Amino acid sequence: MKYVLFTGATGGLGTLCVKELSRKGDWTVFATGTNGAVLDQLGKLPNVIPLKMDITIQESINAAHSTVQSFTNSLDAIVNFAGLTYFTSLIEGNSVDAIEKLLSVNVMGTARVNRAFFEMIYKGCGRIINCSSESGWMTPQPFAGPYVLSKYAVEAYNDSLRRELMFLGIPVIKIQPGSYDTQLTQQISTYFNKAINETKYYKEILTKMKPLMTMELNHKNDPRHLVKSVIKAMESKHPKLKYRVGTGKLLAMLELLPEGCVDKIYKLMLTLHK
C-alpha cells in the first residue's frame, strides 16, 4: 500500500481525485481540507483518512503531520491541490488583500506543506505534485491579476524545487489545468459581478468582457481527464515535468501572438462601440 498526502481534498476536483484513488485500492489517502462535512463523507471511503488542515496555519500543518506519522513514517506522494481564485482590478477595492490571501494559500500554503512533510517524502523515495493552472503559463488576462501572479509564483516555485530535488532523486511535477465546472470557477462570476458593481474606472470594459469570460467558463472540460492526469503524475515510472489538461482554446490562441498584439486585441475587443 502506498501513502499520499492530498491537500484541497474537500474541493470539487480534489474530491474526485480522492474518490478515484479510493476506488483503485492501492493508495492510502490522507485527505486534507477545511470543510468538515466533506471530510466526514470522504472518511467513509475505503483507504481514506480525513484530516482537517489549514495550509495557511503552520500549527495546523504540524498537527496533521503528527497524525500522519502515527500511521506511517514515509510518504510516496504529496499532491498540493488546495487553492483559491479571485477576480478584481489591481488598483481598486481590496486588491492588495486579495493578492496577500491568494499568495498565502496558493503559494505559501504549498511551500509550507512541502517543507513540513519533506522528510517523509525523502524516506519514501516519493514525489511532489503541485497544482498550477493554465493561468500560470499563459499571458495574463486583465482583471485576473491576483490569481495569475499567484500561479506564476507556483510555476517558479515548482521549477526551482524540481531543480533542487533532482539531486536527491525526487520528482517534482506540476499540473496545469484549464477551467472546470467547480465551486472555484463558479466563484469567478460572483467576483466579476462584484467588480462591475464597485468599479470606478472599468464598468464599461468589464461589462463588455463578461460575455467573453462566460463563454470561456462555460466550456466544460471533462474532469475525468484531469483526475487521470493527476494519477499518472503520481504513478508513472517516468512522469512528465508538467501535465496540461483542459486548456482553453481561445486563451491558447493568444499564446501564438506577440505580447504587443495581445494588448491590442484586448483593447480593440473591449473598447469598440464606445
PDB file of C-alpha atoms in Angstrom:
ATOM      1  CA  MET A   1       0.000   0.000   0.000  1.00  0.00           C
ATOM      2  CA  LYS A   2       1.314   3.463  -0.964  1.00  0.00           C
ATOM      3  CA  TYR A   3       0.664   6.650   1.004  1.00  0.00           C
ATOM      4  CA  VAL A   4      -0.261  10.077  -0.363  1.00  0.00           C
ATOM      5  CA  LEU A   5      -0.968  13.362   1.369  1.00  0.00           C
ATOM      6  CA  PHE A   6      -3.634  15.176  -0.666  1.00  0.00           C
ATOM      7  CA  THR A   7      -4.391  18.843   0.077  1.00  0.00           C
ATOM      8  CA  GLY A   8      -7.541  20.518  -1.201  1.00  0.00           C
ATOM      9  CA  ALA A   9      -9.387  17.213  -0.917  1.00  0.00           C
ATOM     10  CA  THR A  10     -12.623  18.983   0.021  1.00  0.00           C
ATOM     11  CA  GLY A  11     -12.711  20.980  -3.239  1.00  0.00           C
ATOM     12  CA  GLY A  12     -14.632  19.575  -6.191  1.00  0.00           C
ATOM     13  CA  LEU A  13     -11.732  18.285  -8.277  1.00  0.00           C
ATOM     14  CA  GLY A  14      -9.728  17.226  -5.249  1.00  0.00           C
ATOM     15  CA  THR A  15     -12.677  15.190  -4.003  1.00  0.00           C
ATOM     16  CA  LEU A  16     -12.963  13.440  -7.373  1.00  0.00           C
ATOM     17  CA  CYS A  17      -9.272  12.526  -7.257  1.00  0.00           C
ATOM     18  CA  VAL A  18      -9.576  11.139  -3.731  1.00  0.00           C
ATOM     19  CA  LYS A  19     -12.621   9.069  -4.688  1.00  0.00           C
ATOM     20  CA  GLU A  20     -10.799   7.579  -7.675  1.00  0.00           C
ATOM     21  CA  LEU A  21      -7.734   6.757  -5.581  1.00  0.00           C
ATOM     22  CA  SER A  22     -10.011   5.085  -3.037  1.00  0.00           C
ATOM     23  CA  ARG A  23     -11.655   3.068  -5.804  1.00  0.00           C
ATOM     24  CA  LYS A  24      -8.290   1.917  -7.163  1.00  0.00           C
ATOM     25  CA  GLY A  25      -7.403   0.490  -3.774  1.00  0.00           C
ATOM     26  CA  ASP A  26      -3.599   0.686  -3.909  1.00  0.00           C
ATOM     27  CA  TRP A  27      -3.227   4.056  -2.129  1.00  0.00           C
ATOM     28  CA  THR A  28      -3.931   5.154   1.399  1.00  0.00           C
ATOM     29  CA  VAL A  29      -5.006   8.773   1.070  1.00  0.00           C
ATOM     30  CA  PHE A  30      -4.542  11.350   3.812  1.00  0.00           C
ATOM     31  CA  ALA A  31      -7.295  13.652   2.527  1.00  0.00           C
ATOM     32  CA  THR A  32      -6.872  17.143   3.932  1.00  0.00           C
ATOM     33  CA  GLY A  33      -9.041  20.240   3.754  1.00  0.00           C
ATOM     34  CA  THR A  34     -11.061  22.664   5.839  1.00  0.00           C
ATOM     35  CA  ASN A  35     -14.619  21.573   5.011  1.00  0.00           C
ATOM     36  CA  GLY A  36     -15.579  19.282   7.870  1.00  0.00           C
ATOM     37  CA  ALA A  37     -18.754  17.953   6.222  1.00  0.00           C
ATOM     38  CA  VAL A  38     -16.909  16.846   3.080  1.00  0.00           C
ATOM     39  CA  LEU A  39     -14.111  15.339   5.163  1.00  0.00           C
ATOM     40  CA  ASP A  40     -16.714  13.309   7.048  1.00  0.00           C
ATOM     41  CA  GLN A  41     -18.021  11.932   3.743  1.00  0.00           C
ATOM     42  CA  LEU A  42     -14.533  11.142   2.461  1.00  0.00           C
ATOM     43  CA  GLY A  43     -13.778   9.349   5.718  1.00  0.00           C
ATOM     44  CA  LYS A  44     -16.442   6.775   4.850  1.00  0.00           C
ATOM     45  CA  LEU A  45     -14.489   5.680   1.762  1.00  0.00           C
ATOM     46  CA  PRO A  46     -12.053   2.763   1.867  1.00  0.00           C
ATOM     47  CA  ASN A  47      -8.396   3.688   2.382  1.00  0.00           C
ATOM     48  CA  VAL A  48      -9.151   7.374   3.032  1.00  0.00           C
ATOM     49  CA  ILE A  49      -8.050   9.074   6.246  1.00  0.00           C
ATOM     50  CA  PRO A  50      -9.591  12.549   6.535  1.00  0.00           C
ATOM     51  CA  LEU A  51      -7.568  15.287   8.224  1.00  0.00           C
ATOM     52  CA  LYS A  52      -8.682  18.843   8.882  1.00  0.00           C
ATOM     53  CA  MET A  53      -5.717  21.007   7.914  1.00  0.00           C
ATOM     54  CA  ASP A  54      -5.477  24.720   7.181  1.00  0.00           C
ATOM     55  CA  ILE A  55      -2.416  25.218   4.981  1.00  0.00           C
ATOM     56  CA  THR A  56      -2.161  28.888   5.983  1.00  0.00           C
ATOM     57  CA  ILE A  57      -1.507  27.958   9.630  1.00  0.00           C
ATOM     58  CA  GLN A  58       1.735  26.172  10.480  1.00  0.00           C
ATOM     59  CA  GLU A  59       0.341  24.746  13.720  1.00  0.00           C
ATOM     60  CA  SER A  60      -2.482  23.095  11.772  1.00  0.00           C
ATOM     61  CA  ILE A  61       0.029  21.551   9.366  1.00  0.00           C
ATOM     62  CA  ASN A  62       2.166  20.356  12.271  1.00  0.00           C
ATOM     63  CA  ALA A  63      -0.841  18.694  13.899  1.00  0.00           C
ATOM     64  CA  ALA A  64      -1.700  16.910  10.640  1.00  0.00           C
ATOM     65  CA  HIS A  65       1.933  15.845  10.313  1.00  0.00           C
ATOM     66  CA  SER A  66       1.800  14.210  13.746  1.00  0.00           C
ATOM     67  CA  THR A  67      -1.353  12.326  12.777  1.00  0.00           C
ATOM     68  CA  VAL A  68       0.150  11.092   9.511  1.00  0.00           C
ATOM     69  CA  GLN A  69       3.242   9.904  11.379  1.00  0.00           C
ATOM     70  CA  SER A  70       1.030   7.797  13.626  1.00  0.00           C
ATOM     71  CA  PHE A  71       0.161   5.753  10.508  1.00  0.00           C
ATOM     72  CA  THR A  72       3.436   5.758   8.560  1.00  0.00           C
ATOM     73  CA  ASN A  73       6.938   7.181   8.686  1.00  0.00           C
ATOM     74  CA  SER A  74       7.113   7.829   4.932  1.00  0.00           C
ATOM     75  CA  LEU A  75       5.055   9.116   2.020  1.00  0.00           C
ATOM     76  CA  ASP A  76       5.046   8.088  -1.633  1.00  0.00           C
ATOM     77  CA  ALA A  77       3.496  11.347  -2.830  1.00  0.00           C
ATOM     78  CA  ILE A  78       2.296  14.790  -1.861  1.00  0.00           C
ATOM     79  CA  VAL A  79      -0.390  16.307  -4.074  1.00  0.00           C
ATOM     80  CA  ASN A  80      -0.910  20.026  -3.467  1.00  0.00           C
ATOM     81  CA  PHE A  81      -4.405  20.705  -4.794  1.00  0.00           C
ATOM     82  CA  ALA A  82      -5.573  23.366  -2.352  1.00  0.00           C
ATOM     83  CA  GLY A  83      -6.122  26.775  -3.924  1.00  0.00           C
ATOM     84  CA  LEU A  84      -8.238  29.904  -4.227  1.00  0.00           C
ATOM     85  CA  THR A  85      -9.228  32.153  -7.106  1.00  0.00           C
ATOM     86  CA  TYR A  86     -10.233  35.802  -7.366  1.00  0.00           C
ATOM     87  CA  PHE A  87     -11.202  38.392  -9.964  1.00  0.00           C
ATOM     88  CA  THR A  88     -10.595  42.096  -9.438  1.00  0.00           C
ATOM     89  CA  SER A  89      -8.776  45.159 -10.696  1.00  0.00           C
ATOM     90  CA  LEU A  90      -5.286  45.565  -9.291  1.00  0.00           C
ATOM     91  CA  ILE A  91      -5.901  49.241  -8.445  1.00  0.00           C
ATOM     92  CA  GLU A  92      -9.359  49.154  -6.888  1.00  0.00           C
ATOM     93  CA  GLY A  93     -11.188  47.658  -3.947  1.00  0.00           C
ATOM     94  CA  ASN A  94      -9.478  45.054  -1.803  1.00  0.00           C
ATOM     95  CA  SER A  95      -6.945  44.064  -4.461  1.00  0.00           C
ATOM     96  CA  VAL A  96      -3.958  44.108  -2.088  1.00  0.00           C
ATOM     97  CA  ASP A  97      -5.785  41.930   0.451  1.00  0.00           C
ATOM     98  CA  ALA A  98      -6.752  39.565  -2.382  1.00  0.00           C
ATOM     99  CA  ILE A  99      -3.131  39.279  -3.512  1.00  0.00           C
ATOM    100  CA  GLU A 100      -1.972  38.527   0.025  1.00  0.00           C
ATOM    101  CA  LYS A 101      -4.684  35.915   0.543  1.00  0.00           C
ATOM    102  CA  LEU A 102      -4.031  34.091  -2.725  1.00  0.00           C
ATOM    103  CA  LEU A 103      -0.289  34.124  -2.184  1.00  0.00           C
ATOM    104  CA  SER A 104      -0.801  32.777   1.334  1.00  0.00           C
ATOM    105  CA  VAL A 105      -2.875  29.833   0.097  1.00  0.00           C
ATOM    106  CA  ASN A 106      -1.727  29.093  -3.450  1.00  0.00           C
ATOM    107  CA  VAL A 107       1.996  29.697  -2.951  1.00  0.00           C
ATOM    108  CA  MET A 108       2.929  29.798   0.718  1.00  0.00           C
ATOM    109  CA  GLY A 109       0.494  27.004   1.589  1.00  0.00           C
ATOM    110  CA  THR A 110       2.143  24.744  -0.972  1.00  0.00           C
ATOM    111  CA  ALA A 111       5.602  25.683   0.318  1.00  0.00           C
ATOM    112  CA  ARG A 112       4.582  25.098   3.942  1.00  0.00           C
ATOM    113  CA  VAL A 113       3.187  21.641   3.251  1.00  0.00           C
ATOM    114  CA  ASN A 114       6.166  20.504   1.178  1.00  0.00           C
ATOM    115  CA  ARG A 115       8.612  21.755   3.779  1.00  0.00           C
ATOM    116  CA  ALA A 116       6.767  20.134   6.678  1.00  0.00           C
ATOM    117  CA  PHE A 117       6.378  16.729   5.024  1.00  0.00           C
ATOM    118  CA  PHE A 118       9.620  16.629   3.039  1.00  0.00           C
ATOM    119  CA  GLU A 119      11.430  14.183   5.324  1.00  0.00           C
ATOM    120  CA  MET A 120       8.582  11.692   4.875  1.00  0.00           C
ATOM    121  CA  ILE A 121       8.827  12.060   1.092  1.00  0.00           C
ATOM    122  CA  TYR A 122      12.588  11.605   1.282  1.00  0.00           C
ATOM    123  CA  LYS A 123      12.263   8.437   3.372  1.00  0.00           C
ATOM    124  CA  GLY A 124       9.671   7.041   0.974  1.00  0.00           C
ATOM    125  CA  CYS A 125      11.607   7.967  -2.197  1.00  0.00           C
ATOM    126  CA  GLY A 126       8.376   9.706  -3.152  1.00  0.00           C
ATOM    127  CA  ARG A 127       7.409  12.613  -5.359  1.00  0.00           C
ATOM    128  CA  ILE A 128       5.783  16.033  -5.073  1.00  0.00           C
ATOM    129  CA  ILE A 129       2.961  17.214  -7.331  1.00  0.00           C
ATOM    130  CA  ASN A 130       1.985  20.884  -7.332  1.00  0.00           C
ATOM    131  CA  CYS A 131      -1.201  22.188  -8.936  1.00  0.00           C
ATOM    132  CA  SER A 132      -0.655  25.311 -11.010  1.00  0.00           C
ATOM    133  CA  SER A 133      -3.095  26.472 -13.702  1.00  0.00           C
ATOM    134  CA  GLU A 134      -3.272  27.430 -17.344  1.00  0.00           C
ATOM    135  CA  SER A 135      -3.027  30.952 -15.930  1.00  0.00           C
ATOM    136  CA  GLY A 136       0.438  30.082 -14.658  1.00  0.00           C
ATOM    137  CA  TRP A 137       1.957  29.812 -18.132  1.00  0.00           C
ATOM    138  CA  MET A 138      -0.360  31.857 -20.359  1.00  0.00           C
ATOM    139  CA  THR A 139      -0.050  35.582 -20.943  1.00  0.00           C
ATOM    140  CA  PRO A 140      -2.018  37.291 -18.141  1.00  0.00           C
ATOM    141  CA  GLN A 141      -5.628  38.288 -18.660  1.00  0.00           C
ATOM    142  CA  PRO A 142      -6.792  41.694 -17.471  1.00  0.00           C
ATOM    143  CA  PHE A 143      -8.545  41.828 -14.095  1.00  0.00           C
ATOM    144  CA  ALA A 144      -7.316  38.371 -13.046  1.00  0.00           C
ATOM    145  CA  GLY A 145      -4.071  39.742 -11.614  1.00  0.00           C
ATOM    146  CA  PRO A 146      -4.141  38.321  -8.054  1.00  0.00           C
ATOM    147  CA  TYR A 147      -4.838  34.796  -9.309  1.00  0.00           C
ATOM    148  CA  VAL A 148      -2.416  34.980 -12.223  1.00  0.00           C
ATOM    149  CA  LEU A 149       0.511  36.269 -10.191  1.00  0.00           C
ATOM    150  CA  SER A 150      -0.076  33.574  -7.556  1.00  0.00           C
ATOM    151  CA  LYS A 151       0.007  30.859 -10.210  1.00  0.00           C
ATOM    152  CA  TYR A 152       3.069  32.359 -11.909  1.00  0.00           C
ATOM    153  CA  ALA A 153       4.688  32.124  -8.484  1.00  0.00           C
ATOM    154  CA  VAL A 154       3.609  28.476  -8.147  1.00  0.00           C
ATOM    155  CA  GLU A 155       5.279  27.780 -11.502  1.00  0.00           C
ATOM    156  CA  ALA A 156       8.544  29.393 -10.375  1.00  0.00           C
ATOM    157  CA  TYR A 157       8.403  27.624  -7.012  1.00  0.00           C
ATOM    158  CA  ASN A 158       7.730  24.268  -8.665  1.00  0.00           C
ATOM    159  CA  ASP A 159      10.580  24.589 -11.163  1.00  0.00           C
ATOM    160  CA  SER A 160      13.033  25.791  -8.529  1.00  0.00           C
ATOM    161  CA  LEU A 161      12.074  22.916  -6.240  1.00  0.00           C
ATOM    162  CA  ARG A 162      12.383  20.422  -9.093  1.00  0.00           C
ATOM    163  CA  ARG A 163      15.907  21.581  -9.878  1.00  0.00           C
ATOM    164  CA  GLU A 164      16.872  21.187  -6.239  1.00  0.00           C
ATOM    165  CA  LEU A 165      15.287  17.818  -5.596  1.00  0.00           C
ATOM    166  CA  MET A 166      16.542  16.227  -8.816  1.00  0.00           C
ATOM    167  CA  PHE A 167      19.860  15.895  -6.997  1.00  0.00           C
ATOM    168  CA  LEU A 168      18.058  13.765  -4.398  1.00  0.00           C
ATOM    169  CA  GLY A 169      16.173  11.699  -6.959  1.00  0.00           C
ATOM    170  CA  ILE A 170      12.759  13.119  -6.032  1.00  0.00           C
ATOM    171  CA  PRO A 171      10.493  14.070  -8.962  1.00  0.00           C
ATOM    172  CA  VAL A 172       8.598  17.365  -8.728  1.00  0.00           C
ATOM    173  CA  ILE A 173       5.694  17.607 -11.185  1.00  0.00           C
ATOM    174  CA  LYS A 174       3.207  20.334 -11.959  1.00  0.00           C
ATOM    175  CA  ILE A 175      -0.398  20.040 -13.096  1.00  0.00           C
ATOM    176  CA  GLN A 176      -1.689  22.905 -15.279  1.00  0.00           C
ATOM    177  CA  PRO A 177      -5.477  22.524 -15.500  1.00  0.00           C
ATOM    178  CA  GLY A 178      -7.799  24.713 -17.508  1.00  0.00           C
ATOM    179  CA  SER A 179     -11.339  25.643 -16.494  1.00  0.00           C
ATOM    180  CA  TYR A 180     -13.619  23.064 -14.894  1.00  0.00           C
ATOM    181  CA  ASP A 181     -17.126  23.382 -13.533  1.00  0.00           C
ATOM    182  CA  THR A 182     -16.290  23.583  -9.840  1.00  0.00           C
ATOM    183  CA  GLN A 183     -17.145  25.839  -6.928  1.00  0.00           C
ATOM    184  CA  LEU A 184     -13.818  27.580  -7.589  1.00  0.00           C
ATOM    185  CA  THR A 185     -14.725  28.622 -11.133  1.00  0.00           C
ATOM    186  CA  GLN A 186     -18.312  29.413 -10.136  1.00  0.00           C
ATOM    187  CA  GLN A 187     -16.901  31.972  -7.708  1.00  0.00           C
ATOM    188  CA  ILE A 188     -15.322  33.862 -10.613  1.00  0.00           C
ATOM    189  CA  SER A 189     -18.761  35.003 -11.811  1.00  0.00           C
ATOM    190  CA  THR A 190     -19.541  36.286  -8.328  1.00  0.00           C
ATOM    191  CA  TYR A 191     -16.266  38.198  -8.149  1.00  0.00           C
ATOM    192  CA  PHE A 192     -16.804  39.528 -11.677  1.00  0.00           C
ATOM    193  CA  ASN A 193     -20.245  40.905 -10.836  1.00  0.00           C
ATOM    194  CA  LYS A 194     -18.823  42.452  -7.678  1.00  0.00           C
ATOM    195  CA  ALA A 195     -16.097  44.146  -9.721  1.00  0.00           C
ATOM    196  CA  ILE A 196     -18.658  45.557 -12.177  1.00  0.00           C
ATOM    197  CA  ASN A 197     -20.811  46.936  -9.365  1.00  0.00           C
ATOM    198  CA  GLU A 198     -17.941  48.521  -7.446  1.00  0.00           C
ATOM    199  CA  THR A 199     -15.543  49.765 -10.123  1.00  0.00           C
ATOM    200  CA  LYS A 200     -14.875  53.439 -10.603  1.00  0.00           C
ATOM    201  CA  TYR A 201     -12.900  53.139 -13.840  1.00  0.00           C
ATOM    202  CA  TYR A 202     -13.849  49.945 -15.681  1.00  0.00           C
ATOM    203  CA  LYS A 203     -17.630  49.439 -15.668  1.00  0.00           C
ATOM    204  CA  GLU A 204     -17.973  49.608 -19.462  1.00  0.00           C
ATOM    205  CA  ILE A 205     -14.871  47.496 -20.062  1.00  0.00           C
ATOM    206  CA  LEU A 206     -15.917  44.803 -17.578  1.00  0.00           C
ATOM    207  CA  THR A 207     -19.465  44.740 -18.945  1.00  0.00           C
ATOM    208  CA  LYS A 208     -18.106  44.063 -22.429  1.00  0.00           C
ATOM    209  CA  MET A 209     -15.682  41.487 -21.088  1.00  0.00           C
ATOM    210  CA  LYS A 210     -18.280  39.476 -19.188  1.00  0.00           C
ATOM    211  CA  PRO A 211     -19.716  37.544 -22.202  1.00  0.00           C
ATOM    212  CA  LEU A 212     -16.188  36.520 -23.241  1.00  0.00           C
ATOM    213  CA  MET A 213     -15.416  35.310 -19.739  1.00  0.00           C
ATOM    214  CA  THR A 214     -18.739  33.486 -19.515  1.00  0.00           C
ATOM    215  CA  MET A 215     -18.116  31.770 -22.845  1.00  0.00           C
ATOM    216  CA  GLU A 216     -14.702  30.559 -21.670  1.00  0.00           C
ATOM    217  CA  LEU A 217     -16.053  29.341 -18.313  1.00  0.00           C
ATOM    218  CA  ASN A 218     -18.999  27.604 -19.983  1.00  0.00           C
ATOM    219  CA  HIS A 219     -16.608  25.424 -21.934  1.00  0.00           C
ATOM    220  CA  LYS A 220     -16.946  22.432 -19.653  1.00  0.00           C
ATOM    221  CA  ASN A 221     -13.907  20.190 -19.626  1.00  0.00           C
ATOM    222  CA  ASP A 222     -14.370  16.593 -18.538  1.00  0.00           C
ATOM    223  CA  PRO A 223     -12.942  16.359 -15.007  1.00  0.00           C
ATOM    224  CA  ARG A 224     -12.143  12.679 -15.550  1.00  0.00           C
ATOM    225  CA  HIS A 225      -9.271  13.731 -17.808  1.00  0.00           C
ATOM    226  CA  LEU A 226      -7.792  15.833 -15.015  1.00  0.00           C
ATOM    227  CA  VAL A 227      -8.173  13.031 -12.468  1.00  0.00           C
ATOM    228  CA  LYS A 228      -6.451  10.660 -14.887  1.00  0.00           C
ATOM    229  CA  SER A 229      -3.539  13.085 -15.333  1.00  0.00           C
ATOM    230  CA  VAL A 230      -3.096  13.528 -11.581  1.00  0.00           C
ATOM    231  CA  ILE A 231      -2.933   9.769 -11.080  1.00  0.00           C
ATOM    232  CA  LYS A 232      -0.473   9.443 -13.970  1.00  0.00           C
ATOM    233  CA  ALA A 233       1.726  12.031 -12.291  1.00  0.00           C
ATOM    234  CA  MET A 234       1.516  10.010  -9.074  1.00  0.00           C
ATOM    235  CA  GLU A 235       2.166   6.574 -10.546  1.00  0.00           C
ATOM    236  CA  SER A 236       4.212   6.857 -13.740  1.00  0.00           C
ATOM    237  CA  LYS A 237       7.744   5.473 -13.545  1.00  0.00           C
ATOM    238  CA  HIS A 238       8.831   8.300 -15.810  1.00  0.00           C
ATOM    239  CA  PRO A 239       6.437  11.196 -15.130  1.00  0.00           C
ATOM    240  CA  LYS A 240       6.345  14.267 -17.319  1.00  0.00           C
ATOM    241  CA  LEU A 241       7.601  17.543 -15.912  1.00  0.00           C
ATOM    242  CA  LYS A 242       4.123  19.005 -16.435  1.00  0.00           C
ATOM    243  CA  TYR A 243       0.639  17.861 -17.351  1.00  0.00           C
ATOM    244  CA  ARG A 244      -1.589  20.347 -19.201  1.00  0.00           C
ATOM    245  CA  VAL A 245      -5.235  19.385 -19.143  1.00  0.00           C
ATOM    246  CA  GLY A 246      -8.296  21.238 -20.455  1.00  0.00           C
ATOM    247  CA  THR A 247      -6.505  24.292 -21.827  1.00  0.00           C
ATOM    248  CA  GLY A 248      -8.948  26.971 -23.011  1.00  0.00           C
ATOM    249  CA  LYS A 249      -8.843  27.234 -26.800  1.00  0.00           C
ATOM    250  CA  LEU A 250      -9.372  30.987 -27.035  1.00  0.00           C
ATOM    251  CA  LEU A 251      -6.690  31.719 -24.485  1.00  0.00           C
ATOM    252  CA  ALA A 252      -4.316  29.218 -26.083  1.00  0.00           C
ATOM    253  CA  MET A 253      -4.669  31.031 -29.423  1.00  0.00           C
ATOM    254  CA  LEU A 254      -3.403  34.234 -27.812  1.00  0.00           C
ATOM    255  CA  GLU A 255      -0.180  32.437 -26.898  1.00  0.00           C
ATOM    256  CA  LEU A 256       0.705  32.299 -30.595  1.00  0.00           C
ATOM    257  CA  LEU A 257       0.915  36.098 -30.790  1.00  0.00           C
ATOM    258  CA  PRO A 258       3.499  38.643 -29.599  1.00  0.00           C
ATOM    259  CA  GLU A 259       2.694  40.372 -26.319  1.00  0.00           C
ATOM    260  CA  GLY A 260       2.022  43.716 -28.003  1.00  0.00           C
ATOM    261  CA  CYS A 261      -0.511  42.119 -30.328  1.00  0.00           C
ATOM    262  CA  VAL A 262      -2.338  40.568 -27.389  1.00  0.00           C
ATOM    263  CA  ASP A 263      -2.556  44.014 -25.763  1.00  0.00           C
ATOM    264  CA  LYS A 264      -4.075  45.438 -28.949  1.00  0.00           C
ATOM    265  CA  ILE A 265      -6.586  42.601 -29.230  1.00  0.00           C
ATOM    266  CA  TYR A 266      -7.835  43.117 -25.682  1.00  0.00           C
ATOM    267  CA  LYS A 267      -8.039  46.863 -26.233  1.00  0.00           C
ATOM    268  CA  LEU A 268      -9.914  46.528 -29.524  1.00  0.00           C
ATOM    269  CA  MET A 269     -12.344  43.917 -28.207  1.00  0.00           C
ATOM    270  CA  LEU A 270     -13.177  45.837 -25.064  1.00  0.00           C
ATOM    271  CA  THR A 271     -13.264  49.421 -26.313  1.00  0.00           C
ATOM    272  CA  LEU A 272     -15.125  49.129 -29.624  1.00  0.00           C
ATOM    273  CA  HIS A 273     -18.550  50.762 -29.965  1.00  0.00           C
ATOM    274  CA  LYS A 274     -17.959  53.289 -27.250  1.00  0.00           C
TER     275      LYS A 274
END
